[in-house]
Backbone as numpy.savetxt, mean C-alpha at the origin, in Angstrom:
# Nx Ny Nz CAx CAy CAz Cx Cy Cz
-16.87 -14.52 -9.96 -15.74 -13.98 -9.20 -14.45 -14.66 -9.63
-13.47 -13.87 -10.04 -12.16 -14.39 -10.42 -11.24 -14.42 -9.20
-10.24 -15.31 -9.25 -9.34 -15.44 -8.11 -7.94 -15.79 -8.58
-6.93 -15.16 -7.94 -5.53 -15.50 -8.17 -5.00 -16.12 -6.88
-4.47 -17.31 -6.95 -4.00 -17.99 -5.75 -2.65 -17.44 -5.32
-2.31 -17.70 -4.07 -1.05 -17.20 -3.51 0.17 -17.92 -4.07
-0.05 -18.92 -4.91 1.08 -19.58 -5.57 1.69 -18.67 -6.64
0.89 -17.72 -7.14 1.35 -16.83 -8.21 1.82 -15.51 -7.60
3.12 -15.41 -7.33 3.65 -14.19 -6.73 4.84 -13.67 -7.52
5.07 -12.38 -7.38 6.24 -11.73 -7.97 6.99 -11.01 -6.86
8.27 -10.74 -7.10 9.09 -10.00 -6.15 9.64 -8.73 -6.79
9.21 -8.47 -8.02 9.57 -7.24 -8.72 8.39 -6.84 -9.59
7.97 -5.58 -9.48 6.95 -5.07 -10.38 7.64 -4.62 -11.65
7.26 -5.26 -12.76 8.02 -5.11 -13.99 7.08 -5.30 -15.18
7.19 -4.45 -16.18 6.32 -4.55 -17.35 6.58 -5.81 -18.17
7.71 -6.50 -17.87 8.01 -7.75 -18.57 7.37 -8.96 -17.90
6.76 -8.78 -16.73 6.11 -9.90 -16.04 4.94 -10.42 -16.87
4.77 -11.74 -16.86 3.66 -12.35 -17.59 2.42 -12.39 -16.69
1.28 -11.89 -17.16 0.07 -11.91 -16.32 -0.41 -13.33 -16.07
-0.98 -13.55 -14.90 -1.51 -14.87 -14.56 -3.02 -14.93 -14.73
-3.65 -13.76 -14.93 -5.09 -13.70 -15.15 -5.40 -12.44 -15.94
-6.37 -12.52 -16.85 -6.82 -11.38 -17.64 -8.31 -11.19 -17.41
-8.72 -9.94 -17.11 -10.13 -9.67 -16.82 -10.58 -8.40 -17.53
-11.90 -8.22 -17.62 -12.48 -6.99 -18.14 -12.48 -5.92 -17.05
-12.48 -4.66 -17.47 -12.68 -3.56 -16.54 -14.02 -3.74 -15.85
-14.06 -3.51 -14.54 -15.28 -3.67 -13.76 -15.41 -5.01 -13.07
-14.41 -5.88 -13.24 -14.45 -7.22 -12.65 -14.02 -7.20 -11.19
-14.66 -8.04 -10.38 -14.22 -8.28 -9.02 -13.22 -9.43 -9.02
-12.11 -9.24 -8.34 -11.04 -10.24 -8.30 -10.60 -10.44 -6.86
-10.38 -11.69 -6.47 -9.80 -12.00 -5.17 -8.32 -12.31 -5.36
-7.48 -11.62 -4.60 -6.05 -11.90 -4.55 -5.77 -12.65 -3.25
-5.37 -13.90 -3.35 -4.99 -14.67 -2.18 -3.51 -14.39 -1.92
-3.18 -13.89 -0.74 -1.82 -13.40 -0.50 -1.07 -14.20 0.57
0.22 -14.25 0.41 1.11 -14.71 1.47 1.41 -13.53 2.40
1.98 -13.83 3.58 2.46 -12.71 4.40 3.78 -12.22 3.82
4.32 -11.15 4.37 5.51 -10.54 3.76 6.75 -11.40 3.90
6.69 -12.45 4.73 7.83 -13.34 4.90 7.66 -14.64 4.11
6.70 -14.67 3.20 6.42 -15.87 2.39 6.17 -17.10 3.25
5.57 -16.88 4.43 5.21 -17.99 5.31 6.35 -18.59 6.09
7.52 -17.95 6.07 8.70 -18.52 6.73 8.76 -18.23 8.23
7.90 -17.33 8.72 7.89 -17.00 10.15 6.58 -17.51 10.75
6.66 -18.62 11.46 5.49 -19.26 12.04 5.55 -19.33 13.56
6.74 -19.22 14.13 6.92 -19.28 15.58 7.86 -18.17 16.01
7.96 -17.97 17.32 8.83 -16.93 17.83 10.31 -17.31 17.76
10.58 -18.56 17.38 11.97 -18.96 17.12 12.43 -18.57 15.73
11.48 -18.18 14.87 11.81 -17.78 13.50 12.11 -16.28 13.49
13.38 -15.94 13.43 13.80 -14.54 13.51 14.27 -14.05 12.14
14.66 -12.79 12.09 15.07 -12.19 10.82 16.20 -12.97 10.17
17.15 -13.45 10.95 18.31 -14.15 10.38 17.93 -15.47 9.73
16.72 -15.97 10.01 16.29 -17.23 9.42 15.51 -17.04 8.12
15.27 -15.78 7.74 14.42 -15.48 6.58 15.26 -15.43 5.31
14.71 -15.98 4.23 15.29 -15.83 2.90 14.82 -14.49 2.35
15.70 -13.48 2.34 15.28 -12.13 1.96 14.99 -11.99 0.47
15.30 -13.01 -0.32 14.87 -12.98 -1.72 13.38 -13.27 -1.85
12.77 -13.71 -0.74 11.34 -14.04 -0.75 10.53 -13.11 0.13
11.05 -11.93 0.42 10.32 -10.97 1.26 9.41 -10.11 0.38
8.25 -9.78 0.91 7.24 -8.94 0.24 6.73 -9.54 -1.08
6.27 -10.79 -1.07 5.65 -11.34 -2.28 4.35 -10.62 -2.59
4.14 -10.32 -3.87 2.90 -9.68 -4.31 2.19 -10.64 -5.26
0.96 -10.94 -4.96 0.19 -11.86 -5.80 -0.19 -11.18 -7.11
-0.01 -11.92 -8.22 -0.32 -11.39 -9.54 0.78 -11.72 -10.52
0.91 -10.93 -11.61 0.11 -9.72 -11.89 -1.18 -10.02 -12.66
-2.09 -9.07 -12.55 -3.38 -9.11 -13.21 -3.37 -8.17 -14.41
-3.85 -8.66 -15.54 -3.97 -7.85 -16.77 -5.42 -7.41 -16.90
-5.65 -6.10 -17.04 -7.01 -5.57 -17.18 -7.20 -5.11 -18.63
-8.14 -5.72 -19.31 -8.39 -5.38 -20.71 -8.76 -3.90 -20.85
-8.24 -3.27 -21.88 -8.57 -1.88 -22.16 -7.72 -0.87 -21.43
-6.86 -1.34 -20.51 -5.96 -0.42 -19.80 -4.78 -0.09 -20.69
-4.65 1.17 -21.05 -3.58 1.63 -21.94 -2.71 2.66 -21.24
-1.51 2.80 -21.75 -0.55 3.74 -21.16 -1.18 5.14 -21.10
-1.12 5.76 -19.93 -1.72 7.08 -19.73 -3.05 7.04 -19.02
-3.68 5.86 -18.98 -4.92 5.71 -18.22 -4.60 5.64 -16.73
-5.65 5.62 -15.91 -5.52 5.31 -14.49 -6.26 4.01 -14.21
-5.78 3.27 -13.24 -6.48 2.07 -12.78 -7.10 2.35 -11.43
-8.41 2.21 -11.36 -9.16 2.42 -10.13 -9.33 1.08 -9.43
-8.78 0.97 -8.23 -8.83 -0.28 -7.48 -9.61 -0.03 -6.19
-10.78 -0.59 -6.10 -11.63 -0.43 -4.91 -11.51 -1.68 -4.04
-11.09 -1.49 -2.80 -10.91 -2.60 -1.88 -12.26 -2.93 -1.25
-12.81 -4.07 -1.61 -14.14 -4.47 -1.14 -14.09 -5.21 0.20
-13.15 -6.13 0.31 -13.13 -6.99 1.50 -11.71 -7.47 1.75
-11.31 -7.50 3.02 -10.03 -8.06 3.43 -10.30 -9.15 4.46
-9.81 -10.35 4.20 -9.95 -11.48 5.13 -8.56 -11.91 5.56
-8.33 -11.97 6.86 -7.00 -12.26 7.38 -6.94 -13.64 8.02
-5.76 -14.27 7.97 -5.52 -15.49 8.72 -5.52 -15.17 10.21
-5.49 -16.22 11.03 -5.71 -16.01 12.47 -4.45 -15.77 13.28
-3.30 -15.67 12.62 -2.11 -15.25 13.36 -1.15 -14.56 12.40
-0.28 -13.74 13.00 0.74 -13.05 12.22 1.95 -12.79 13.09
2.95 -12.14 12.50 4.21 -11.92 13.21 4.67 -10.49 13.06
5.34 -9.99 14.11 6.02 -8.70 14.08 7.45 -8.95 14.55
8.42 -8.31 13.87 9.83 -8.60 14.13 10.62 -7.36 14.51
11.67 -7.58 15.26 12.69 -6.56 15.53 14.04 -7.17 15.23
14.95 -6.33 14.71 16.30 -6.83 14.42 17.24 -5.65 14.26
18.50 -5.82 14.61 19.48 -4.76 14.37 19.48 -4.34 12.90
19.46 -3.02 12.69 19.46 -2.51 11.32 18.09 -2.34 10.71
17.04 -2.72 11.44 15.68 -2.67 10.89 14.86 -1.58 11.58
14.21 -0.74 10.78 13.26 0.22 11.31 13.91 1.47 11.89
13.09 2.25 12.61 13.53 3.53 13.14 14.47 3.40 14.34
14.51 2.21 14.95 15.43 1.98 16.07 16.60 1.11 15.62
16.93 1.18 14.34 17.91 0.29 13.74 19.23 0.22 14.49
19.69 1.38 14.98 21.01 1.43 15.64 20.94 1.08 17.12
19.72 0.97 17.65 19.57 0.74 19.09 19.26 -0.70 19.45
18.81 -1.47 18.48 18.41 -2.85 18.74 19.65 -3.73 18.87
19.73 -4.46 19.97 20.91 -5.28 20.24 20.74 -6.72 19.79
19.51 -7.24 19.78 19.30 -8.62 19.34 17.94 -8.73 18.66
17.82 -9.69 17.78 16.58 -9.87 17.03 15.54 -10.58 17.89
14.28 -10.31 17.56 13.18 -10.90 18.33 11.94 -10.96 17.44
11.15 -12.01 17.64 9.89 -12.18 16.93 8.77 -12.38 17.94
7.64 -11.73 17.70 6.44 -11.96 18.51 5.33 -12.41 17.56
4.67 -13.50 17.92 3.51 -13.99 17.17 2.25 -13.43 17.82
1.38 -12.83 17.02 0.14 -12.27 17.53 -1.08 -13.00 17.00
-2.09 -13.12 17.83 -3.35 -13.73 17.41 -4.23 -12.65 16.76
-4.93 -13.05 15.71 -5.81 -12.13 14.99 -7.23 -12.66 15.05
-8.16 -11.83 15.53 -9.58 -12.19 15.55 -10.34 -11.24 14.63
-11.64 -11.34 14.62 -12.46 -10.45 13.79 -12.44 -9.01 14.28
-12.01 -8.80 15.52 -12.06 -7.45 16.10 -10.72 -6.88 16.53
-9.72 -7.73 16.72 -8.51 -7.24 17.36 -7.29 -8.05 16.99
-6.13 -7.44 17.27 -4.84 -8.12 17.26 -4.39 -8.22 18.71
-3.95 -9.40 19.13 -3.50 -9.60 20.50 -1.98 -9.70 20.52
-1.35 -8.74 21.22 0.10 -8.63 21.26 0.56 -8.56 22.71
1.23 -9.61 23.18 1.84 -9.63 24.52 0.86 -9.17 25.60
-0.37 -9.66 25.54 -1.38 -9.32 26.53 -2.15 -8.05 26.24
-1.80 -7.33 25.18 -2.48 -6.10 24.82 -3.44 -6.36 23.66
-4.65 -5.85 23.78 -5.65 -5.98 22.72 -5.64 -4.70 21.88
-5.21 -4.83 20.64 -5.11 -3.70 19.73 -6.24 -3.79 18.71
-7.06 -2.76 18.59 -8.18 -2.81 17.64 -7.70 -3.20 16.24
-8.48 -4.04 15.58 -8.13 -4.50 14.24 -8.01 -3.31 13.30
-6.91 -3.28 12.53 -6.67 -2.21 11.57 -6.11 -2.87 10.30
-6.94 -3.70 9.69 -6.45 -4.47 8.55 -6.23 -3.56 7.35
-5.16 -3.86 6.61 -4.75 -2.98 5.52 -3.87 -3.74 4.54
-3.74 -3.19 3.34 -2.88 -3.75 2.30 -1.59 -2.93 2.27
-0.44 -3.60 2.40 0.83 -2.90 2.41 1.41 -2.68 1.03
1.43 -3.74 0.20 1.99 -3.66 -1.15 0.86 -3.73 -2.17
0.78 -2.72 -3.02 -0.20 -2.72 -4.11 0.31 -1.76 -5.18
0.38 -2.25 -6.41 0.91 -1.39 -7.45 0.77 -1.99 -8.83
1.09 -1.17 -9.82 1.12 -1.58 -11.21 2.58 -1.64 -11.65
2.81 -2.12 -12.86 4.18 -2.16 -13.38 4.67 -0.73 -13.62
5.90 -0.41 -13.21 6.45 0.93 -13.47 6.78 1.11 -14.95
6.97 2.36 -15.35 7.21 2.67 -16.76 8.57 2.21 -17.23
9.59 2.33 -16.40 10.94 2.00 -16.81 11.36 0.62 -16.35
12.52 0.55 -15.70 13.00 -0.72 -15.19 12.11 -1.21 -14.04
12.20 -2.50 -13.79 11.43 -3.07 -12.70 11.86 -2.54 -11.34
10.92 -2.57 -10.39 11.17 -2.11 -9.02 10.79 -3.24 -8.08
11.66 -3.59 -7.15 11.34 -4.68 -6.22 10.12 -4.33 -5.40
9.41 -5.35 -4.95 8.12 -5.15 -4.28 8.26 -4.53 -2.89
9.49 -4.41 -2.39 9.70 -3.75 -1.10 9.86 -2.25 -1.20
9.93 -1.72 -2.42 10.20 -0.29 -2.62 9.01 0.41 -3.27
8.47 1.44 -2.64 7.36 2.19 -3.24 7.86 3.33 -4.11
7.06 3.72 -5.09 7.33 4.90 -5.89 6.02 5.30 -6.57
6.11 5.97 -7.72 4.90 6.50 -8.35 3.97 5.41 -8.86
4.46 4.20 -9.04 3.63 3.08 -9.50 2.86 2.43 -8.36
3.10 2.86 -7.13 2.54 2.21 -5.95 3.63 1.40 -5.28
3.38 0.09 -5.12 4.36 -0.77 -4.47 4.17 -0.83 -2.97
5.25 -0.82 -2.22 5.18 -1.02 -0.77 4.82 0.29 -0.05
3.61 0.76 -0.30 3.14 2.05 0.22 2.89 2.03 1.72
2.54 0.87 2.28 2.31 0.74 3.73 1.52 1.92 4.28
0.35 2.12 3.71 -0.50 3.26 4.06 -1.79 2.76 4.70
-2.05 3.19 5.93 -3.18 2.65 6.69 -4.54 2.96 6.06
-4.60 3.93 5.16 -5.86 4.23 4.47 -6.28 3.11 3.53
-5.36 2.23 3.15 -5.65 1.21 2.15 -6.30 0.01 2.81
-7.57 0.21 3.13 -8.36 -0.79 3.83 -9.71 -0.93 3.16
-10.61 -1.70 3.74 -11.92 -1.94 3.13 -12.66 -0.62 2.89
-13.20 -0.48 1.70 -13.95 0.71 1.34 -13.14 1.78 0.66
-11.82 1.68 0.72 -10.96 2.69 0.09 -10.78 2.40 -1.39
-10.55 3.46 -2.16 -10.25 3.35 -3.57 -8.88 3.96 -3.84
-8.02 3.19 -4.49 -6.69 3.64 -4.85 -6.61 3.78 -6.37
-6.17 4.95 -6.82 -5.95 5.18 -8.25 -4.46 5.06 -8.52
-4.11 4.21 -9.50 -2.73 3.94 -9.85 -2.49 4.23 -11.33
-1.27 4.54 -11.72 -0.99 4.81 -13.13 -0.94 3.53 -13.95
-1.33 3.62 -15.21 -1.14 2.53 -16.16 0.07 2.89 -17.02
1.15 2.15 -16.83 2.39 2.44 -17.53 2.71 1.45 -18.64
1.91 0.39 -18.71 2.09 -0.64 -19.73 0.73 -1.23 -20.02
0.47 -1.71 -21.23 -0.85 -2.28 -21.52 -1.26 -3.34 -20.50
-2.51 -3.22 -20.01 -3.02 -4.16 -19.03 -2.75 -3.80 -17.59
-1.87 -2.85 -17.36 -1.51 -2.31 -16.02 -0.63 -3.25 -15.20
-0.95 -4.56 -15.20 -0.19 -5.56 -14.44 -0.22 -5.26 -12.94
-1.40 -5.34 -12.38 -1.65 -5.08 -10.95 -1.23 -6.28 -10.10
-0.57 -5.99 -8.98 -0.22 -7.03 -8.01 -0.32 -6.45 -6.61
-0.54 -7.34 -5.62 -0.70 -6.84 -4.24 -0.42 -7.94 -3.23
-0.14 -7.51 -2.00 0.13 -8.44 -0.89 0.54 -7.68 0.35
1.31 -8.35 1.25 1.87 -7.70 2.44 0.78 -7.07 3.31
-0.18 -7.89 3.75 -1.26 -7.36 4.58 -0.88 -7.31 6.06
-1.55 -6.40 6.78 -1.32 -6.24 8.21 -2.67 -6.25 8.93
-2.66 -6.82 10.14 -3.86 -6.71 10.99 -3.75 -5.50 11.90
-2.55 -5.01 12.08 -2.32 -3.79 12.87 -1.00 -3.18 12.40
-1.02 -1.87 12.20 0.19 -1.12 11.88 -0.08 0.35 12.14
0.76 0.97 12.91 0.63 2.40 13.13 1.29 3.17 11.99
0.88 4.42 11.80 1.53 5.27 10.80 3.02 5.34 11.10
3.81 5.12 10.06 5.26 5.12 10.19 5.86 3.73 10.12
5.09 2.71 10.54 5.60 1.32 10.64 6.96 1.33 11.36
6.96 1.87 12.56 8.16 2.29 13.29 9.27 1.23 13.34
8.90 0.00 13.68 9.91 -1.03 13.90 10.28 -1.77 12.62
9.62 -1.43 11.50 9.95 -2.08 10.24 8.98 -3.13 9.78
8.03 -3.49 10.64 6.97 -4.41 10.22 5.71 -4.12 11.02
4.57 -4.41 10.39 3.32 -4.43 11.13 3.12 -5.84 11.65
1.89 -6.16 12.06 1.58 -7.56 12.36 1.32 -8.19 11.00
2.29 -8.92 10.49 2.31 -9.41 9.11 1.45 -10.66 8.98
0.43 -10.59 8.10 -0.58 -11.64 8.03 -0.88 -11.99 6.57
-1.14 -13.27 6.33 -1.62 -13.72 5.03 -3.14 -13.62 4.99
-3.72 -13.76 3.80 -5.18 -13.72 3.71 -5.66 -13.51 2.29
-6.80 -12.83 2.15 -7.38 -12.56 0.85 -7.84 -11.11 0.75
-7.70 -10.56 -0.45 -8.17 -9.20 -0.73 -9.11 -9.26 -1.92
-10.33 -8.81 -1.74 -11.28 -8.73 -2.85 -11.34 -7.28 -3.33
-11.09 -7.08 -4.61 -11.08 -5.74 -5.18 -11.92 -5.70 -6.45
-12.35 -4.49 -6.81 -12.93 -4.23 -8.12 -11.93 -3.39 -8.89
-11.63 -3.80 -10.12 -10.67 -3.07 -10.94 -11.39 -2.40 -12.11
-11.13 -1.11 -12.31 -11.79 -0.36 -13.38 -10.77 0.54 -14.07
-10.86 0.62 -15.38 -10.00 1.50 -16.15 -10.64 2.88 -16.23
-9.85 3.91 -15.92 -10.30 5.30 -15.99 -9.56 5.97 -17.14
-10.31 6.38 -18.16 -9.69 6.95 -19.36 -9.36 8.43 -19.22
-10.15 9.17 -18.47 -9.91 10.60 -18.30 -9.68 10.88 -16.82
-8.45 10.70 -16.41 -8.12 10.87 -15.01 -7.53 12.25 -14.75
-8.07 12.95 -13.74 -7.57 14.27 -13.37 -6.74 14.26 -12.09
-6.63 13.08 -11.47 -5.92 13.02 -10.19 -4.43 12.78 -10.39
-3.57 13.44 -9.59 -2.15 13.06 -9.57 -2.03 11.72 -8.85
-1.21 10.84 -9.36 -1.20 9.46 -8.88 0.10 9.14 -8.14
0.05 8.21 -7.15 -1.12 7.49 -6.63 -2.03 8.42 -5.83
-3.32 8.09 -5.81 -4.33 8.92 -5.15 -5.32 8.00 -4.46
-5.70 8.39 -3.23 -6.63 7.57 -2.45 -7.90 8.36 -2.17
-9.01 7.67 -2.30 -10.30 8.24 -1.92 -11.00 7.28 -0.96
-11.43 7.81 0.18 -12.24 7.04 1.12 -13.61 7.71 1.22
-14.45 7.21 2.08 -15.76 7.81 2.26 -15.64 9.26 2.71
-14.61 9.56 3.49 -14.49 10.89 4.10 -13.33 11.74 3.58
-12.33 11.11 2.94 -11.08 11.81 2.65 -10.65 11.69 1.20
-9.86 12.69 0.77 -8.98 12.56 -0.38 -7.55 12.55 0.17
-6.68 11.76 -0.45 -5.29 11.74 0.00 -4.36 11.57 -1.19
-3.32 12.39 -1.25 -2.25 12.21 -2.22 -1.10 11.47 -1.54
-0.48 10.54 -2.26 0.63 9.75 -1.75 1.87 10.03 -2.57
3.02 10.04 -1.91 4.28 10.18 -2.63 5.36 9.42 -1.89
6.22 8.76 -2.65 7.33 7.98 -2.09 8.64 8.43 -2.72
9.56 8.87 -1.88 10.86 9.35 -2.33 11.93 8.93 -1.32
13.19 9.25 -1.62 14.30 8.81 -0.79 14.22 9.37 0.63
13.73 10.60 0.78 13.59 11.19 2.11 12.14 11.59 2.35
11.80 11.76 3.62 10.44 12.19 3.96 10.18 13.61 3.47
11.23 14.45 3.47 11.07 15.82 3.00 10.72 15.85 1.52
11.44 15.05 0.73 11.15 14.99 -0.71 9.76 14.44 -0.98
9.40 13.38 -0.27 8.08 12.79 -0.45 6.98 13.76 -0.03
7.21 14.51 1.03 6.22 15.49 1.50 5.97 16.56 0.45
7.05 17.05 -0.16 6.90 18.11 -1.18 6.06 17.62 -2.36
6.31 16.40 -2.82 5.55 15.86 -3.94 4.08 15.68 -3.55
3.83 15.11 -2.38 2.45 14.89 -1.94 1.71 16.22 -1.77
2.38 17.24 -1.26 1.77 18.56 -1.10 1.49 19.21 -2.45
2.45 19.15 -3.37 2.23 19.69 -4.70 1.02 19.03 -5.37
0.91 17.72 -5.19 -0.20 17.00 -5.80 -1.54 17.40 -5.19
-1.56 17.62 -3.87 -2.83 18.02 -3.25 -3.21 19.43 -3.67
-2.24 20.31 -3.87 -2.55 21.64 -4.39 -3.22 21.51 -5.76
-2.73 20.60 -6.60 -3.36 20.36 -7.90 -4.82 19.95 -7.72
-5.07 19.05 -6.78 -6.43 18.57 -6.54 -7.33 19.73 -6.09
-6.84 20.51 -5.15 -7.63 21.63 -4.62 -7.95 22.64 -5.73
-6.97 22.97 -6.54 -7.20 23.95 -7.59 -8.14 23.41 -8.67
-8.12 22.09 -8.87 -9.04 21.49 -9.84 -10.48 21.53 -9.33
-10.66 21.42 -8.03 -12.00 21.32 -7.45 -12.55 22.66 -6.96
-11.72 23.70 -6.95 -12.15 25.01 -6.44 -11.65 26.11 -7.38
-11.95 27.36 -7.02 -11.41 28.49 -7.78 -10.27 29.17 -7.02
-9.64 28.45 -6.09 -8.56 29.02 -5.30 -7.29 29.15 -6.13
-6.52 30.20 -5.89 -5.22 30.38 -6.51 -4.20 29.46 -5.82
-2.97 29.44 -6.35 -1.92 28.62 -5.74 -1.70 29.02 -4.28
-1.52 30.33 -4.03 -1.30 30.79 -2.65 -2.47 30.40 -1.76
-3.69 30.59 -2.27 -4.88 30.30 -1.47 -5.03 28.81 -1.20
-4.66 27.98 -2.19 -4.72 26.54 -1.97 -3.72 26.11 -0.91
-2.53 26.72 -0.93 -1.54 26.42 0.10 -2.01 26.84 1.48
-2.64 27.99 1.57 -3.17 28.44 2.86 -4.31 27.53 3.32
-5.11 27.08 2.37 -6.18 26.12 2.70 -5.58 24.86 3.34
-4.45 24.39 2.78 -3.80 23.21 3.35 -3.27 23.49 4.75
-2.81 24.71 5.00 -2.36 25.05 6.35 -3.50 24.97 7.36
-4.71 25.23 6.89 -5.88 25.24 7.77 -6.57 23.89 7.86
-6.61 23.16 6.74 -7.49 21.98 6.69 -6.81 20.72 6.17
-5.51 20.78 5.86 -4.81 19.60 5.36 -3.97 18.96 6.45
-3.80 17.65 6.35 -2.96 16.92 7.29 -1.84 16.21 6.54
-0.61 16.56 6.85 0.56 15.88 6.30 0.94 14.75 7.25
0.93 13.51 6.74 1.14 12.35 7.61 2.21 11.43 7.03
2.83 10.69 7.93 3.80 9.67 7.54 3.06 8.36 7.32
3.17 7.79 6.13 2.63 6.44 5.92 3.63 5.41 6.43
4.87 5.50 5.91 5.93 4.62 6.42 7.26 5.34 6.28
8.14 5.10 7.27 9.44 5.77 7.30 10.58 4.77 7.31
10.33 3.53 6.85 11.32 2.46 7.03 11.70 1.74 5.75
10.99 1.99 4.65 11.30 1.31 3.40 12.40 2.06 2.64
12.95 1.47 1.56 14.00 2.16 0.80 13.59 3.56 0.33
12.33 3.74 -0.05 11.76 5.08 -0.23 10.75 5.31 0.87
10.67 6.52 1.39 9.70 6.85 2.44 8.41 7.33 1.78
7.28 7.01 2.40 5.97 7.37 1.85 5.27 8.36 2.78
4.89 9.50 2.21 4.13 10.53 2.93 2.78 10.71 2.24
1.83 11.23 2.99 0.52 11.50 2.39 -0.04 12.81 2.92
-0.89 13.42 2.11 -1.62 14.62 2.51 -3.09 14.31 2.44
-3.78 14.50 3.54 -5.21 14.21 3.62 -6.02 15.49 3.72
-7.15 15.52 3.03 -8.11 16.62 3.14 -9.50 16.02 3.23
-10.28 16.51 4.17 -11.65 16.01 4.31 -12.51 16.47 3.15
-13.29 15.54 2.62 -14.14 15.85 1.48 -15.17 16.92 1.82
-15.78 16.83 3.00 -16.88 17.75 3.31 -16.40 19.20 3.40
-15.14 19.40 3.76 -14.60 20.76 3.80 -14.24 21.23 2.41
-13.56 20.38 1.66 -13.09 20.77 0.33 -14.25 21.01 -0.63
-15.23 20.16 -0.60 -16.28 20.22 -1.61 -17.32 21.30 -1.33
-17.26 21.92 -0.16 -18.14 23.07 0.10 -17.55 24.31 -0.55
């Protein structure tokens, strides 16, 4: 088992980044991650104004995968997520969907157990997930807080244990990095943060030479999902919908019109996050319906 420690982090996904570990396709790797505040929020006295924003959203890595060439896909299967026993959720003027309504900043520290997140006396079922995960983009570097076609700060609740994420390979080795885990986050990440937690992510990385999926693409035990991140939710929705139509037409004999009608009947358009510099939308289709 290979491991990258949380000391090795980047704040920009960039093809010029030097890899900290090189592995063969098919290797299991543990990414030890910091929380999205680089450990600077430990008490409820630590508010947004105390954070060094140059250290927000650290992603552990990057990892170089042998045999990954431009045009391939990288298949990342999330095997196990282990979380620390506490995390933080923040509110501040200018942050999240209530940006204009918040009058003062506030931090709440939540306890994390094997089953739940405890928030102000409320027990919220554990919903551990990876917020930032991506490869190096094809062009200029992109900060780890911004999602796009390379992945990045997707903040998608589907990215949990058992899920497989397919990402584009835009530079030799792919240069995979990840972090920004949550013990609880609702779709949309309404206030601008989930319960932000450090921990470990164990993944299997595999190079896919003949990929037919539009990327990024998620597969779970029950679902297929296309993801898209753009400046507005409308733009992101259109890309995610177009990509799912591609998937449906590849797997069936439906025409374009028929695939669109199928989505009206059996597809779910959902908000992954509405608070990052680019918004992330997804389209989900159940496998058992599509594959029949």
